[in-house]
Coordinates of C-alpha atoms in Angstrom, one line a residue:
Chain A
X214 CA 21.7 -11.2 12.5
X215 CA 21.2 -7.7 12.7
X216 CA 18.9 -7.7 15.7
X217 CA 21.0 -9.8 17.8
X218 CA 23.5 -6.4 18.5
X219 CA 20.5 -4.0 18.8
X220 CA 19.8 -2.7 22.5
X221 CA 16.3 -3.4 23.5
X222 CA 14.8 0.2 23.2
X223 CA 11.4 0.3 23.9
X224 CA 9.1 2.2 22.0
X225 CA 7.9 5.6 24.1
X226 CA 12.5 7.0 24.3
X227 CA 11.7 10.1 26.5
X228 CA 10.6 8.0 29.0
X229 CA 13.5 5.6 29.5
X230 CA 16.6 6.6 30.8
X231 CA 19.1 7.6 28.2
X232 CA 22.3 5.3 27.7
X233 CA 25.8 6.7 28.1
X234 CA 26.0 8.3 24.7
X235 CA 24.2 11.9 24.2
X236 CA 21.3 11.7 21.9
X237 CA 21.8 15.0 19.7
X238 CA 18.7 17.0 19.6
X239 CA 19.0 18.8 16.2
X240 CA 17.6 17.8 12.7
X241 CA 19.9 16.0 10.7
X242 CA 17.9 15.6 7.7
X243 CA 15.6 18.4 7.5
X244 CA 14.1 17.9 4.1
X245 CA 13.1 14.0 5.2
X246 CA 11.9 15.4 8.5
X247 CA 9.2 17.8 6.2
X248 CA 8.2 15.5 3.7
X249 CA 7.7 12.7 6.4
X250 CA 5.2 14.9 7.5
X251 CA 4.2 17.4 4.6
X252 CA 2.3 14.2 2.9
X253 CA 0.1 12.6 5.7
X254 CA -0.9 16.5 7.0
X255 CA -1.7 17.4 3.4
X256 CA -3.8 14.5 3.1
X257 CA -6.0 14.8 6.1
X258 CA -6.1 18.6 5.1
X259 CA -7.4 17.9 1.8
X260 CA -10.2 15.5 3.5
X261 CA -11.2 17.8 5.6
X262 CA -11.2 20.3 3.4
X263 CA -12.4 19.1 0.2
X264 CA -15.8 20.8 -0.1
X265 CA -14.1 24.7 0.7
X266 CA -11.0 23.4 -2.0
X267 CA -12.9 22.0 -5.0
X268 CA -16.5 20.9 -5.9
X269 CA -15.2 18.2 -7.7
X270 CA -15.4 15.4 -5.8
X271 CA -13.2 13.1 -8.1
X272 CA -10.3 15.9 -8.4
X273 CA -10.1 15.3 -4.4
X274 CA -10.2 12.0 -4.3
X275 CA -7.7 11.3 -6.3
X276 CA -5.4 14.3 -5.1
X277 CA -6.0 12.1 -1.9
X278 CA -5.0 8.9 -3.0
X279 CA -2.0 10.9 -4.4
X280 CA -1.0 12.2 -1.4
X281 CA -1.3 9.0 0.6
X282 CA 0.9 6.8 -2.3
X283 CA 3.6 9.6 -2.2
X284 CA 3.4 9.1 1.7
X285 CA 3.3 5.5 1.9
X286 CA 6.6 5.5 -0.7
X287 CA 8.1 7.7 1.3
X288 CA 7.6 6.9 4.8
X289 CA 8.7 3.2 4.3
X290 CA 11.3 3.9 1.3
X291 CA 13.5 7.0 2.7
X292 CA 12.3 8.7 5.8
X293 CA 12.3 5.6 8.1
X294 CA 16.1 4.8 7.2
X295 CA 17.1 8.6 7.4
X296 CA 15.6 9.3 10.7
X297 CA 15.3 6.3 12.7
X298 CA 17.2 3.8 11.1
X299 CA 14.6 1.2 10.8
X300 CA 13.6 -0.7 7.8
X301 CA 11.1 -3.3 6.9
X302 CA 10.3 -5.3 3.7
X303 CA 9.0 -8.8 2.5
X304 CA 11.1 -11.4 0.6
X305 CA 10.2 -14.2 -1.5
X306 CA 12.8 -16.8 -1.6
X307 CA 13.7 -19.4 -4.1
X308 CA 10.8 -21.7 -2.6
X309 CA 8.4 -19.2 -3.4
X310 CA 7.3 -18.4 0.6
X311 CA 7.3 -14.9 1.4
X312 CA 9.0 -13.6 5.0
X313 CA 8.6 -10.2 6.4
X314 CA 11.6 -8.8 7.4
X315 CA 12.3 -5.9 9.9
X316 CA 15.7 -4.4 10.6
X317 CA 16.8 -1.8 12.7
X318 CA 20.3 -0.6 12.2
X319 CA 23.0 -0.7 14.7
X320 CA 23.9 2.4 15.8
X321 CA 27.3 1.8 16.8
X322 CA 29.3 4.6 14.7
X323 CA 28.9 8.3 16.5
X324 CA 28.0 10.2 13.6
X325 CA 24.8 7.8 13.2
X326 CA 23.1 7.8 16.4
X327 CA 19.2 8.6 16.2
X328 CA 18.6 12.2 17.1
X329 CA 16.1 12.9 19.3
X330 CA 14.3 15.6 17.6
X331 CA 14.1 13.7 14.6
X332 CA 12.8 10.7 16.6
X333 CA 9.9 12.6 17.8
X334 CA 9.1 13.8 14.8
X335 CA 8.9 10.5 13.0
X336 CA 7.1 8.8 15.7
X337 CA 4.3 12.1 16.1
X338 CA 3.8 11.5 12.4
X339 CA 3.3 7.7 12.2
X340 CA 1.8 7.5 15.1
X341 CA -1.2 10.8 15.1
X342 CA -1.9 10.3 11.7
X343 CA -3.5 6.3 11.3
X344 CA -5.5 7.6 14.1
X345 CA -7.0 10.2 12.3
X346 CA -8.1 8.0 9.9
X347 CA -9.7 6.0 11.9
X348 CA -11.7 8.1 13.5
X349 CA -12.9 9.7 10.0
X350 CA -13.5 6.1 9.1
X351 CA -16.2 5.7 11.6
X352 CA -17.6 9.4 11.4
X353 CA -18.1 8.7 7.7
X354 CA -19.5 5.5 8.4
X355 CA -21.7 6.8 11.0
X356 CA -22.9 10.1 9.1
X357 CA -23.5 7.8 5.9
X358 CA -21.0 9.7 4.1
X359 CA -20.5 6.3 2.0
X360 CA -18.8 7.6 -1.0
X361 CA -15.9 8.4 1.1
X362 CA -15.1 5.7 2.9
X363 CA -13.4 3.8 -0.4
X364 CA -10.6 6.5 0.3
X365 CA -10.5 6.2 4.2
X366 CA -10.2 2.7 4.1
X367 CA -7.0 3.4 2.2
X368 CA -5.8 5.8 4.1
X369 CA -6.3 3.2 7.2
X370 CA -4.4 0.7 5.6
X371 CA -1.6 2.5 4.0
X372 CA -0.8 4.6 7.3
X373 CA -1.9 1.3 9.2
X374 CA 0.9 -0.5 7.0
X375 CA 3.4 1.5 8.2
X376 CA 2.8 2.0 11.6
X377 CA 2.5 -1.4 12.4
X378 CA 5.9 -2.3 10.3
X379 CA 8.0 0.7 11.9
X380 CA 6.7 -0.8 15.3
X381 CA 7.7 -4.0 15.0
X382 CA 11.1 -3.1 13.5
X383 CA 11.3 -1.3 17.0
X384 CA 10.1 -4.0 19.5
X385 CA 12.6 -6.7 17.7
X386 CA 12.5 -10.2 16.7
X387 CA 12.6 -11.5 19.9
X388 CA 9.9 -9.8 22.0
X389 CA 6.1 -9.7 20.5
X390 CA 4.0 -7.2 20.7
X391 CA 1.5 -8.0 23.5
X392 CA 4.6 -8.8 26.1
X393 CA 5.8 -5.6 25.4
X394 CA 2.7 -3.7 25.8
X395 CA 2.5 -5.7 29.1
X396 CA 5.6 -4.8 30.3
X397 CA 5.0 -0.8 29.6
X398 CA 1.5 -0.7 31.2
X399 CA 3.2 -2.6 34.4
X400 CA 6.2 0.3 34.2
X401 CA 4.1 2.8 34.3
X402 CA 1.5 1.7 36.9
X403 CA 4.4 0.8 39.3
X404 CA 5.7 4.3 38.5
X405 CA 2.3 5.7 39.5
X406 CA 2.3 4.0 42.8
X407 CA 5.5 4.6 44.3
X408 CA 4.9 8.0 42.9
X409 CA 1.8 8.1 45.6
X410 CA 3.3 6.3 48.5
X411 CA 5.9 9.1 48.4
X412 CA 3.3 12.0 48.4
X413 CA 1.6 10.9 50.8
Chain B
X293 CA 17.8 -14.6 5.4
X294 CA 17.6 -11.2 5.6
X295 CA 19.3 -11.0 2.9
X296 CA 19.9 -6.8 1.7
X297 CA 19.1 -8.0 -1.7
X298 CA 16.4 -5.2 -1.2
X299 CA 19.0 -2.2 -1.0
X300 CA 22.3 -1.8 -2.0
X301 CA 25.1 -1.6 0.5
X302 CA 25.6 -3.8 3.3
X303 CA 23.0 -4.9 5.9
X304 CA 24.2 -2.5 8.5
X305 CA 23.5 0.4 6.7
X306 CA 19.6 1.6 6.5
X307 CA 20.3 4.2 2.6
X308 CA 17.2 5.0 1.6
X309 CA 15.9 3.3 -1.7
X310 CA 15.7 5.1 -5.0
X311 CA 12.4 6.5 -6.7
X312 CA 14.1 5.3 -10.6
X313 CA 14.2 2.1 -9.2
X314 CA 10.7 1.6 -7.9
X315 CA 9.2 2.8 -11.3
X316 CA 11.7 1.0 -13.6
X317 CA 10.1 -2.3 -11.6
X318 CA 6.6 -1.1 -11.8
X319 CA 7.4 -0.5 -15.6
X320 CA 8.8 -3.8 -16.1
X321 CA 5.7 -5.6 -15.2
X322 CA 3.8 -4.2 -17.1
X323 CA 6.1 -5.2 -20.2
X324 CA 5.9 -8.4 -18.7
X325 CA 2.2 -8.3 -18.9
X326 CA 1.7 -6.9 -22.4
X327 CA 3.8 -10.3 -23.3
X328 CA 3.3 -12.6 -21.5
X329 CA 6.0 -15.4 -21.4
X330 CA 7.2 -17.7 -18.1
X331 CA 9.0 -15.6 -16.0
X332 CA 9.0 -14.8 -12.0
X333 CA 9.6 -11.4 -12.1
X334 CA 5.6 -10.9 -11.5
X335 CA 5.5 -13.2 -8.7
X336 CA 9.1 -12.5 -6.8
X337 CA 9.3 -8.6 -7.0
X338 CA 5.7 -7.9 -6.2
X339 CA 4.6 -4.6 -5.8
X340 CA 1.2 -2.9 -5.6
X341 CA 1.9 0.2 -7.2
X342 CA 0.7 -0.8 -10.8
X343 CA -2.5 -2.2 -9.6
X344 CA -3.3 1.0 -7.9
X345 CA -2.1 3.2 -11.0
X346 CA -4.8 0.8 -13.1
X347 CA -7.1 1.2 -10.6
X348 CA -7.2 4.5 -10.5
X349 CA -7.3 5.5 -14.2
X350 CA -9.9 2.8 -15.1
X351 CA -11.8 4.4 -12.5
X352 CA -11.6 7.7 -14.2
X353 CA -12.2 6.6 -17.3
X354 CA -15.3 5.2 -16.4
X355 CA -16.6 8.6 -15.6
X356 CA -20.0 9.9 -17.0
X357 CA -20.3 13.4 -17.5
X358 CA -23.2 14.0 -15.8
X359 CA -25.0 17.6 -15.6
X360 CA -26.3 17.3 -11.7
X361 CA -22.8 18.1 -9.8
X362 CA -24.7 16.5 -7.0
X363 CA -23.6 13.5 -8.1
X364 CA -20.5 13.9 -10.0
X365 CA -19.3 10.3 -10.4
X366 CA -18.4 10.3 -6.7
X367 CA -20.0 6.7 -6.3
X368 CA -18.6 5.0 -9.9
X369 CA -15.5 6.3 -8.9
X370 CA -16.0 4.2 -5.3
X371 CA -17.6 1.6 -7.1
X372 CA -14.5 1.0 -9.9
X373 CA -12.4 0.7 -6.5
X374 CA -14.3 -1.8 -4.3
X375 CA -15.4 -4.0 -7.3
X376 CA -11.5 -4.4 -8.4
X377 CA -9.9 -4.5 -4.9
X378 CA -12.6 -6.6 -3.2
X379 CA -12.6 -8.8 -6.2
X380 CA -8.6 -9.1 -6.0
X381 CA -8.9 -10.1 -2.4
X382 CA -11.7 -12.7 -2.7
X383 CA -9.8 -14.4 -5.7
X384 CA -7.1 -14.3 -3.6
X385 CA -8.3 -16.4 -0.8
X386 CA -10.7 -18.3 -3.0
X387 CA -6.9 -19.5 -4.5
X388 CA -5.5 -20.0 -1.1
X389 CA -8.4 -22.4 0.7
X390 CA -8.1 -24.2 -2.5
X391 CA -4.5 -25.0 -1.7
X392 CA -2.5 -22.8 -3.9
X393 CA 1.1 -21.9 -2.5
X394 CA 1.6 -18.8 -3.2
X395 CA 0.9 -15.7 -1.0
X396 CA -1.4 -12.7 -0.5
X397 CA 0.4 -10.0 -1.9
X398 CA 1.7 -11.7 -4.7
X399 CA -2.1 -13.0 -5.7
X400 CA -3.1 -9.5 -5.8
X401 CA 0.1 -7.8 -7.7
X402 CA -0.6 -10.2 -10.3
X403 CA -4.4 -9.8 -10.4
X404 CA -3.8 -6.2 -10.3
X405 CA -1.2 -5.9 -13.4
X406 CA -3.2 -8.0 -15.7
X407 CA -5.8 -5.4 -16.0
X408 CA -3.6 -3.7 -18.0
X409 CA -5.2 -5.0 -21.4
X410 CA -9.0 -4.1 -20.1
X411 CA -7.4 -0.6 -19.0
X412 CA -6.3 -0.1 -22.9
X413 CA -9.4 -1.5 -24.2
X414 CA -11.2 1.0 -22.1
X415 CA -8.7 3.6 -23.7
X416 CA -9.9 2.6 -27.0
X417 CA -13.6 2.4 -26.4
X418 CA -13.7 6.3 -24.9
X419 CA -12.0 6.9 -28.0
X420 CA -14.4 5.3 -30.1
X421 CA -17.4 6.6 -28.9
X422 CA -16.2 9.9 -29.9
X423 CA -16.9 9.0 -33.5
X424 CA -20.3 9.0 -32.1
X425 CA -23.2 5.9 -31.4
X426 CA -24.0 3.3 -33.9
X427 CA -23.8 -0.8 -34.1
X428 CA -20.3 -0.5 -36.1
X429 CA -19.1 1.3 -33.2
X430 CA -20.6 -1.3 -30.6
X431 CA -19.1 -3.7 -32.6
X432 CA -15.8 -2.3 -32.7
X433 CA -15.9 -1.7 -29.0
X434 CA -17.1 -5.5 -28.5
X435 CA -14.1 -7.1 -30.6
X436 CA -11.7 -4.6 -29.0
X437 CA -12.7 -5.5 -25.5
X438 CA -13.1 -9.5 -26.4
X439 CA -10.0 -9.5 -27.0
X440 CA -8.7 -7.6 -24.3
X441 CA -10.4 -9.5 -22.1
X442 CA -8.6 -12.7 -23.6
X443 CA -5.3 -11.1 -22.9
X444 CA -6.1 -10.5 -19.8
X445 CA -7.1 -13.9 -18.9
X446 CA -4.0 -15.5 -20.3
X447 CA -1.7 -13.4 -18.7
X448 CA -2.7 -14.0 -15.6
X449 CA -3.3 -17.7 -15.6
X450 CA 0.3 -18.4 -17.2
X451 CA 1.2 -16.7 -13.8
X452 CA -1.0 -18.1 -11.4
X453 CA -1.8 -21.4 -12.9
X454 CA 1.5 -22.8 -11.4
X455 CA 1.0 -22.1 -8.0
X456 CA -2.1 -24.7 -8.0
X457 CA -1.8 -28.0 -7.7
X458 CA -3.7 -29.9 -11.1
X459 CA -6.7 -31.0 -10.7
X460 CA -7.8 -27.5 -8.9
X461 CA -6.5 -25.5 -11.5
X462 CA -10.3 -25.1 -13.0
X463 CA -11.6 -24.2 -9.6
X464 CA -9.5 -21.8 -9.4
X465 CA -9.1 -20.0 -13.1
X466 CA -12.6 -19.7 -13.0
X467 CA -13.2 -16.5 -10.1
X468 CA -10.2 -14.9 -12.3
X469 CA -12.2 -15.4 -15.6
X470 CA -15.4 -14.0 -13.6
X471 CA -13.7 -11.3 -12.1
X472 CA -12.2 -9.6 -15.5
X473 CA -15.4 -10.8 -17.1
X474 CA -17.1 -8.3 -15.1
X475 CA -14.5 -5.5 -15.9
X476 CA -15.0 -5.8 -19.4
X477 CA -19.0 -5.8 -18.9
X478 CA -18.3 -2.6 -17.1
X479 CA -16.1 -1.5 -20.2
X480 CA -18.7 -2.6 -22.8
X481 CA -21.7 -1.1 -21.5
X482 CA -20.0 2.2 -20.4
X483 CA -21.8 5.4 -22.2
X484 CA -20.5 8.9 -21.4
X485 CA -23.9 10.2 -21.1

């Protein structure tokens, strides 16, 4: 299958050492690269916004919900293929049970290698953005702003959605998530302590 | 498996998928839910954009133009929402501890679409009430959303009832019938002011 040729990359790039082949560093699809990030900002602008934009509460709302459809489309329809080559969808087969399915491509050809820029840019987006969310989530649960949380809920999910299926498409088939997570945390605290026995 | 029955090209290549397509698909369901007949296209090629398209004008409709911008419909608006998505959900797993084989998402693309009918019913009834209050017009209004309701009901048992097994089937029809039963009730006794 398709994951079987993929190299294990892990999910943080600049931190691993590069393979052989040079990672380009410009924007190959500049118009993916704004959208991918034109809808999520625009929708936490508008939330934050809302009472200096409009004073209709319903005419933000639903510009909102807009926002975060035409990001959710987009994000796991066009801009995740262009930019990192990962995909992820669910298929029903004949026996009626659903499987979740994530690809990444393999990038064996030159001219479709990831480029780093692009890579950063995806990953900022998907990654800044649930969080945000989350943390209005709990400021408008917390400050009884009630009426609002319908829509931040929805922006959890959607943004949630995605982040979780782009991540998994990354990690692969064959590792799961916590053994992963695992592995990073002992990288980086092994890198911390040589780093200190050297110092010193 | 992973079959790239869900893009065109081969599986090596990651093209991103087309906008026409998505909305021809959304469009067809709703076909299939105006007439209702036994196919799988509701169950196979779910999708959760219709539901949400529902949701949202059904929400708007149910508006009241109210004079205090205080409160400017910001919680019916909230209230439309959680009451159709929280109702989808429960359904949902209602169907699936009763033993029904079929999954989440698929439970609440076809809960979603078959509030099509009560979404044109509503249509109707903001239209009516233009023609200003009376019992002819609640009795238009009440026929109009009876039978919406109805349509509503059989659509989406002639897709769900299949995925139970027999002698469940009531058990599990009947959280459907409550749950567009309280739609309409919100239709019926919706006045703009």
């Amino acid at each position: 299958t398709l994951n079987d040729d993929t190299e294990d990359v892990s999910l943080f790039d600049a931190e691993e050492e590069t393979t052989n082949r040079p990672r380009k560093s410009k924007i190959r699809h500049p118009v993916a690269s704004f959208f991918h990030l034109f809808f999520r900002v625009s929708a936490v602008v508008v939330y934050l916004l809302c009472e200096f934009l409009s004073s209709s509460f319903i005419a933000c709302m639903v510009t909102i919900i807009l926002l975060l459809s035409c990001d959710f489309w987009a994000v796991k329809n066009v801009t995740g293929r262009l930019m990192v080559g990962l995909r992820w969808w669910n298929h029903i087969d004949e026996d009626g049970k659903s499987h979740w399915v994530f690809e990444s491509r393999k990038s064996s050809q030159e001219n479709k290698t990831v480029s780093e820029a692009e890579s950063r840019i995806f990953w900022l987006g998907l990654i800044a953005c649930p969080v945000l969310w989350v943390i209005f989530a709990f400021s408008a649960l917390f400050s009884f702003r009630i009426k609002w949380l319908a829509v931040v809920i929805m922006g959890v999910v959607l943004q949630g959605a995605n982040l979780y299926g782009y991540i998994r498409c990354k990690v692969g088939s064959r590792k799961n998530l916590t053994s992963m997570a695992t592995s990073y945390l002992g990288k980086q605290f092994l890198r911390q302590n040589t780093g200190d026995d050297q110092t010193s | 498996m992973a079959e790239a029955e869900e893009s065109p090209g081969d599986p090596g290549t990651a093209s991103p998928r087309p906008l026409m397509r998505d909305l021809k698909a959304v469009g067809k369901k709703f076909m299939h839910v105006l007439y209702p007949r036994k196919s799988n296209t509701l169950l196979r090629d779910w999708d959760l954009w219709g539901p949400l398209i529902l949701c949202v004008t059904l929400a708007l409709m149910l508006q009241r133009d109210s004079a205090d911008s205080e409160k400017d419909g910001g919680p019916q608006f909230a209230e439309v929402f959680v009451i159709v998505w929280f109702g989808a959900v429960t359904i949902t797993l209602n169907s699936k501890l009763l033993g029904g084989n079929i999954s989440f998402f698929q439970s609440l693309c076809v809960l979603g679409y078959c509030i099509l009918p009560l979404t044109v019913a509503m249509l109707i009834c903001r239209l009516v009430l233009l023609a200003g209050p009376g019992p002819i017009n609640f009795m238009v209004r009440l026929f109009v959303v009876i039978v919406m309701f109805a349509w509503s009901i059989v659509a989406s048992t002639a897709f769900l009832a299949d995925s139970q097994p027999p002698n469940r089937r009531a058990l599990a029809v009947y959280p459907v019938f409550l749950f567009y039963f309280v739609i309409s009730w919100m239709i019926l006794t919706f006045t703009p002011q």
